[in-house]
Amino acid sequence: MKKKVAFLCVHNSCRSQMAEAWSKKLGNDIMEVYSAGTEEYHEVKPKAVSVMEEVGIDMKDHYPKLLKDIPQKIDILITMGCNVVCPYVPNSHNEDWGLEDPSGGPIEDFRETREVIRRKVEDLINRINENEI
């Protein structure tokens, strides 16, 4: 049975979107993946979409979602480090990845964030496979 994993941020416009995309690409066999924000936002950051395209991941159809758009019960809840205070979302495991927001910075910052998220997703997949989570 796949683990329901949700990545949460304030706007669901950059880091949580990248985490969702990496997780779907790398862990689709073991995870049912979602991302959401606590506040409405109008777009996924174009630089986030662009740097994911560089590694062959298409996020053109991604759009910001809210907590109401994801399942009410999640197995693994991950916040991105945006000091967001989330309403309680039932979960079995939660952690904060403490990622700096590259928004407003150069494309290199988005690339660095993309790679940090990739490594964290790979670690998450390993922990799930090893039944550590």
JSON list of C-alpha atoms in Angstrom, two decimals:
[
{"chain": "A", "resi": 1, "resn": "MET", "atom": "CA", "xyz": [0.00, 0.00, 0.00]},
{"chain": "A", "resi": 2, "resn": "LYS", "atom": "CA", "xyz": [1.38, 3.39, -0.99]},
{"chain": "A", "resi": 3, "resn": "LYS", "atom": "CA", "xyz": [2.12, 6.03, 1.65]},
{"chain": "A", "resi": 4, "resn": "LYS", "atom": "CA", "xyz": [0.18, 9.27, 1.29]},
{"chain": "A", "resi": 5, "resn": "VAL", "atom": "CA", "xyz": [2.79, 12.03, 1.36]},
{"chain": "A", "resi": 6, "resn": "ALA", "atom": "CA", "xyz": [2.03, 15.76, 1.39]},
{"chain": "A", "resi": 7, "resn": "PHE", "atom": "CA", "xyz": [4.48, 18.63, 1.00]},
{"chain": "A", "resi": 8, "resn": "LEU", "atom": "CA", "xyz": [3.24, 21.88, 2.53]},
{"chain": "A", "resi": 9, "resn": "CYS", "atom": "CA", "xyz": [4.35, 25.48, 2.20]},
{"chain": "A", "resi": 10, "resn": "VAL", "atom": "CA", "xyz": [2.71, 28.89, 2.40]},
{"chain": "A", "resi": 11, "resn": "HIS", "atom": "CA", "xyz": [1.96, 29.45, -1.29]},
{"chain": "A", "resi": 12, "resn": "ASN", "atom": "CA", "xyz": [2.58, 26.02, -2.87]},
{"chain": "A", "resi": 13, "resn": "SER", "atom": "CA", "xyz": [4.42, 27.87, -5.62]},
{"chain": "A", "resi": 14, "resn": "CYS", "atom": "CA", "xyz": [8.00, 26.59, -5.55]},
{"chain": "A", "resi": 15, "resn": "ARG", "atom": "CA", "xyz": [9.61, 24.19, -3.03]},
{"chain": "A", "resi": 16, "resn": "SER", "atom": "CA", "xyz": [6.55, 22.07, -2.29]},
{"chain": "A", "resi": 17, "resn": "GLN", "atom": "CA", "xyz": [5.81, 21.86, -6.02]},
{"chain": "A", "resi": 18, "resn": "MET", "atom": "CA", "xyz": [9.36, 20.67, -6.75]},
{"chain": "A", "resi": 19, "resn": "ALA", "atom": "CA", "xyz": [9.12, 18.12, -3.94]},
{"chain": "A", "resi": 20, "resn": "GLU", "atom": "CA", "xyz": [5.82, 16.82, -5.35]},
{"chain": "A", "resi": 21, "resn": "ALA", "atom": "CA", "xyz": [7.32, 16.54, -8.84]},
{"chain": "A", "resi": 22, "resn": "TRP", "atom": "CA", "xyz": [10.50, 14.76, -7.68]},
{"chain": "A", "resi": 23, "resn": "SER", "atom": "CA", "xyz": [8.48, 12.38, -5.52]},
{"chain": "A", "resi": 24, "resn": "LYS", "atom": "CA", "xyz": [6.16, 11.45, -8.36]},
{"chain": "A", "resi": 25, "resn": "LYS", "atom": "CA", "xyz": [9.14, 10.82, -10.63]},
{"chain": "A", "resi": 26, "resn": "LEU", "atom": "CA", "xyz": [11.31, 8.90, -8.15]},
{"chain": "A", "resi": 27, "resn": "GLY", "atom": "CA", "xyz": [8.84, 7.27, -5.76]},
{"chain": "A", "resi": 28, "resn": "ASN", "atom": "CA", "xyz": [5.60, 6.78, -7.64]},
{"chain": "A", "resi": 29, "resn": "ASP", "atom": "CA", "xyz": [5.68, 3.06, -6.85]},
{"chain": "A", "resi": 30, "resn": "ILE", "atom": "CA", "xyz": [5.59, 3.62, -3.07]},
{"chain": "A", "resi": 31, "resn": "MET", "atom": "CA", "xyz": [4.03, 7.08, -2.61]},
{"chain": "A", "resi": 32, "resn": "GLU", "atom": "CA", "xyz": [0.77, 8.83, -3.41]},
{"chain": "A", "resi": 33, "resn": "VAL", "atom": "CA", "xyz": [2.00, 12.43, -3.50]},
{"chain": "A", "resi": 34, "resn": "TYR", "atom": "CA", "xyz": [0.35, 15.79, -2.90]},
{"chain": "A", "resi": 35, "resn": "SER", "atom": "CA", "xyz": [1.42, 19.36, -2.28]},
{"chain": "A", "resi": 36, "resn": "ALA", "atom": "CA", "xyz": [-0.52, 22.30, -0.91]},
{"chain": "A", "resi": 37, "resn": "GLY", "atom": "CA", "xyz": [-0.25, 25.75, 0.60]},
{"chain": "A", "resi": 38, "resn": "THR", "atom": "CA", "xyz": [-1.88, 27.55, 3.47]},
{"chain": "A", "resi": 39, "resn": "GLU", "atom": "CA", "xyz": [-2.54, 30.72, 1.45]},
{"chain": "A", "resi": 40, "resn": "GLU", "atom": "CA", "xyz": [-3.82, 31.27, -2.08]},
{"chain": "A", "resi": 41, "resn": "TYR", "atom": "CA", "xyz": [-1.29, 32.15, -4.77]},
{"chain": "A", "resi": 42, "resn": "HIS", "atom": "CA", "xyz": [-1.68, 32.80, -8.49]},
{"chain": "A", "resi": 43, "resn": "GLU", "atom": "CA", "xyz": [1.06, 30.66, -10.07]},
{"chain": "A", "resi": 44, "resn": "VAL", "atom": "CA", "xyz": [3.87, 28.18, -9.70]},
{"chain": "A", "resi": 45, "resn": "LYS", "atom": "CA", "xyz": [7.08, 30.20, -9.95]},
{"chain": "A", "resi": 46, "resn": "PRO", "atom": "CA", "xyz": [8.30, 30.16, -13.59]},
{"chain": "A", "resi": 47, "resn": "LYS", "atom": "CA", "xyz": [11.92, 29.61, -12.50]},
{"chain": "A", "resi": 48, "resn": "ALA", "atom": "CA", "xyz": [10.85, 26.52, -10.54]},
{"chain": "A", "resi": 49, "resn": "VAL", "atom": "CA", "xyz": [9.12, 25.15, -13.65]},
{"chain": "A", "resi": 50, "resn": "SER", "atom": "CA", "xyz": [12.20, 25.99, -15.74]},
{"chain": "A", "resi": 51, "resn": "VAL", "atom": "CA", "xyz": [14.78, 24.27, -13.51]},
{"chain": "A", "resi": 52, "resn": "MET", "atom": "CA", "xyz": [12.66, 21.15, -13.27]},
{"chain": "A", "resi": 53, "resn": "GLU", "atom": "CA", "xyz": [12.42, 21.07, -17.08]},
{"chain": "A", "resi": 54, "resn": "GLU", "atom": "CA", "xyz": [16.24, 21.06, -17.13]},
{"chain": "A", "resi": 55, "resn": "VAL", "atom": "CA", "xyz": [16.15, 17.61, -15.48]},
{"chain": "A", "resi": 56, "resn": "GLY", "atom": "CA", "xyz": [13.31, 16.29, -17.62]},
{"chain": "A", "resi": 57, "resn": "ILE", "atom": "CA", "xyz": [10.39, 16.93, -15.26]},
{"chain": "A", "resi": 58, "resn": "ASP", "atom": "CA", "xyz": [7.42, 18.77, -16.73]},
{"chain": "A", "resi": 59, "resn": "MET", "atom": "CA", "xyz": [5.59, 21.01, -14.24]},
{"chain": "A", "resi": 60, "resn": "LYS", "atom": "CA", "xyz": [3.75, 23.16, -16.80]},
{"chain": "A", "resi": 61, "resn": "ASP", "atom": "CA", "xyz": [0.38, 21.82, -15.64]},
{"chain": "A", "resi": 62, "resn": "HIS", "atom": "CA", "xyz": [1.13, 22.33, -11.93]},
{"chain": "A", "resi": 63, "resn": "TYR", "atom": "CA", "xyz": [-0.88, 24.96, -10.10]},
{"chain": "A", "resi": 64, "resn": "PRO", "atom": "CA", "xyz": [-0.98, 26.14, -6.46]},
{"chain": "A", "resi": 65, "resn": "LYS", "atom": "CA", "xyz": [-3.35, 24.09, -4.30]},
{"chain": "A", "resi": 66, "resn": "LEU", "atom": "CA", "xyz": [-4.70, 24.62, -0.80]},
{"chain": "A", "resi": 67, "resn": "LEU", "atom": "CA", "xyz": [-4.98, 22.22, 2.14]},
{"chain": "A", "resi": 68, "resn": "LYS", "atom": "CA", "xyz": [-8.64, 21.63, 1.26]},
{"chain": "A", "resi": 69, "resn": "ASP", "atom": "CA", "xyz": [-7.48, 20.16, -2.08]},
{"chain": "A", "resi": 70, "resn": "ILE", "atom": "CA", "xyz": [-5.58, 17.22, -0.57]},
{"chain": "A", "resi": 71, "resn": "PRO", "atom": "CA", "xyz": [-6.77, 14.20, 1.46]},
{"chain": "A", "resi": 72, "resn": "GLN", "atom": "CA", "xyz": [-7.69, 14.92, 5.07]},
{"chain": "A", "resi": 73, "resn": "LYS", "atom": "CA", "xyz": [-5.50, 12.07, 6.40]},
{"chain": "A", "resi": 74, "resn": "ILE", "atom": "CA", "xyz": [-1.84, 11.91, 5.34]},
{"chain": "A", "resi": 75, "resn": "ASP", "atom": "CA", "xyz": [0.76, 9.30, 6.31]},
{"chain": "A", "resi": 76, "resn": "ILE", "atom": "CA", "xyz": [3.79, 11.59, 5.94]},
{"chain": "A", "resi": 77, "resn": "LEU", "atom": "CA", "xyz": [3.50, 15.37, 6.24]},
{"chain": "A", "resi": 78, "resn": "ILE", "atom": "CA", "xyz": [6.51, 17.46, 5.24]},
{"chain": "A", "resi": 79, "resn": "THR", "atom": "CA", "xyz": [6.78, 21.22, 5.61]},
{"chain": "A", "resi": 80, "resn": "MET", "atom": "CA", "xyz": [9.37, 23.08, 3.59]},
{"chain": "A", "resi": 81, "resn": "GLY", "atom": "CA", "xyz": [10.78, 25.34, 6.29]},
{"chain": "A", "resi": 82, "resn": "CYS", "atom": "CA", "xyz": [8.73, 28.44, 5.64]},
{"chain": "A", "resi": 83, "resn": "ASN", "atom": "CA", "xyz": [7.68, 28.93, 9.27]},
{"chain": "A", "resi": 84, "resn": "VAL", "atom": "CA", "xyz": [4.18, 28.06, 8.23]},
{"chain": "A", "resi": 85, "resn": "VAL", "atom": "CA", "xyz": [1.79, 27.17, 11.01]},
{"chain": "A", "resi": 86, "resn": "CYS", "atom": "CA", "xyz": [-0.52, 24.61, 9.49]},
{"chain": "A", "resi": 87, "resn": "PRO", "atom": "CA", "xyz": [-3.93, 23.73, 10.71]},
{"chain": "A", "resi": 88, "resn": "TYR", "atom": "CA", "xyz": [-3.77, 20.24, 12.11]},
{"chain": "A", "resi": 89, "resn": "VAL", "atom": "CA", "xyz": [-3.52, 17.63, 9.37]},
{"chain": "A", "resi": 90, "resn": "PRO", "atom": "CA", "xyz": [-3.78, 14.09, 10.74]},
{"chain": "A", "resi": 91, "resn": "ASN", "atom": "CA", "xyz": [-0.58, 12.20, 9.95]},
{"chain": "A", "resi": 92, "resn": "SER", "atom": "CA", "xyz": [1.60, 9.32, 11.16]},
{"chain": "A", "resi": 93, "resn": "HIS", "atom": "CA", "xyz": [4.90, 11.12, 10.65]},
{"chain": "A", "resi": 94, "resn": "ASN", "atom": "CA", "xyz": [5.86, 14.75, 10.09]},
{"chain": "A", "resi": 95, "resn": "GLU", "atom": "CA", "xyz": [9.07, 16.65, 9.57]},
{"chain": "A", "resi": 96, "resn": "ASP", "atom": "CA", "xyz": [10.28, 20.06, 8.47]},
{"chain": "A", "resi": 97, "resn": "TRP", "atom": "CA", "xyz": [12.94, 20.22, 5.76]},
{"chain": "A", "resi": 98, "resn": "GLY", "atom": "CA", "xyz": [14.06, 23.77, 6.61]},
{"chain": "A", "resi": 99, "resn": "LEU", "atom": "CA", "xyz": [14.63, 24.90, 3.02]},
{"chain": "A", "resi": 100, "resn": "GLU", "atom": "CA", "xyz": [15.42, 28.48, 2.05]},
{"chain": "A", "resi": 101, "resn": "ASP", "atom": "CA", "xyz": [12.95, 29.94, -0.45]},
{"chain": "A", "resi": 102, "resn": "PRO", "atom": "CA", "xyz": [14.77, 30.77, -3.70]},
{"chain": "A", "resi": 103, "resn": "SER", "atom": "CA", "xyz": [11.94, 33.05, -4.87]},
{"chain": "A", "resi": 104, "resn": "GLY", "atom": "CA", "xyz": [13.23, 36.44, -5.95]},
{"chain": "A", "resi": 105, "resn": "GLY", "atom": "CA", "xyz": [16.74, 35.09, -6.40]},
{"chain": "A", "resi": 106, "resn": "PRO", "atom": "CA", "xyz": [18.72, 34.07, -9.47]},
{"chain": "A", "resi": 107, "resn": "ILE", "atom": "CA", "xyz": [18.10, 30.84, -11.39]},
{"chain": "A", "resi": 108, "resn": "GLU", "atom": "CA", "xyz": [21.15, 29.30, -9.68]},
{"chain": "A", "resi": 109, "resn": "ASP", "atom": "CA", "xyz": [19.32, 29.47, -6.33]},
{"chain": "A", "resi": 110, "resn": "PHE", "atom": "CA", "xyz": [16.42, 27.53, -7.85]},
{"chain": "A", "resi": 111, "resn": "ARG", "atom": "CA", "xyz": [18.83, 24.91, -9.23]},
{"chain": "A", "resi": 112, "resn": "GLU", "atom": "CA", "xyz": [20.46, 24.50, -5.82]},
{"chain": "A", "resi": 113, "resn": "THR", "atom": "CA", "xyz": [17.06, 24.15, -4.14]},
{"chain": "A", "resi": 114, "resn": "ARG", "atom": "CA", "xyz": [16.02, 21.60, -6.80]},
{"chain": "A", "resi": 115, "resn": "GLU", "atom": "CA", "xyz": [19.05, 19.43, -6.00]},
{"chain": "A", "resi": 116, "resn": "VAL", "atom": "CA", "xyz": [18.62, 19.69, -2.22]},
{"chain": "A", "resi": 117, "resn": "ILE", "atom": "CA", "xyz": [14.99, 18.61, -2.63]},
{"chain": "A", "resi": 118, "resn": "ARG", "atom": "CA", "xyz": [16.01, 15.72, -4.91]},
{"chain": "A", "resi": 119, "resn": "ARG", "atom": "CA", "xyz": [18.43, 14.42, -2.26]},
{"chain": "A", "resi": 120, "resn": "LYS", "atom": "CA", "xyz": [15.82, 14.80, 0.49]},
{"chain": "A", "resi": 121, "resn": "VAL", "atom": "CA", "xyz": [13.21, 12.96, -1.59]},
{"chain": "A", "resi": 122, "resn": "GLU", "atom": "CA", "xyz": [15.70, 10.15, -2.30]},
{"chain": "A", "resi": 123, "resn": "ASP", "atom": "CA", "xyz": [16.39, 9.90, 1.44]},
{"chain": "A", "resi": 124, "resn": "LEU", "atom": "CA", "xyz": [12.64, 9.86, 2.17]},
{"chain": "A", "resi": 125, "resn": "ILE", "atom": "CA", "xyz": [12.15, 7.04, -0.34]},
{"chain": "A", "resi": 126, "resn": "ASN", "atom": "CA", "xyz": [14.98, 5.05, 1.27]},
{"chain": "A", "resi": 127, "resn": "ARG", "atom": "CA", "xyz": [13.48, 5.51, 4.73]},
{"chain": "A", "resi": 128, "resn": "ILE", "atom": "CA", "xyz": [10.06, 4.37, 3.50]},
{"chain": "A", "resi": 129, "resn": "ASN", "atom": "CA", "xyz": [11.62, 1.33, 1.78]},
{"chain": "A", "resi": 130, "resn": "GLU", "atom": "CA", "xyz": [13.52, 0.47, 4.97]},
{"chain": "A", "resi": 131, "resn": "ASN", "atom": "CA", "xyz": [10.29, 0.77, 7.02]},
{"chain": "A", "resi": 132, "resn": "GLU", "atom": "CA", "xyz": [11.84, 3.56, 9.09]},
{"chain": "A", "resi": 133, "resn": "ILE", "atom": "CA", "xyz": [8.73, 5.66, 8.48]}
]
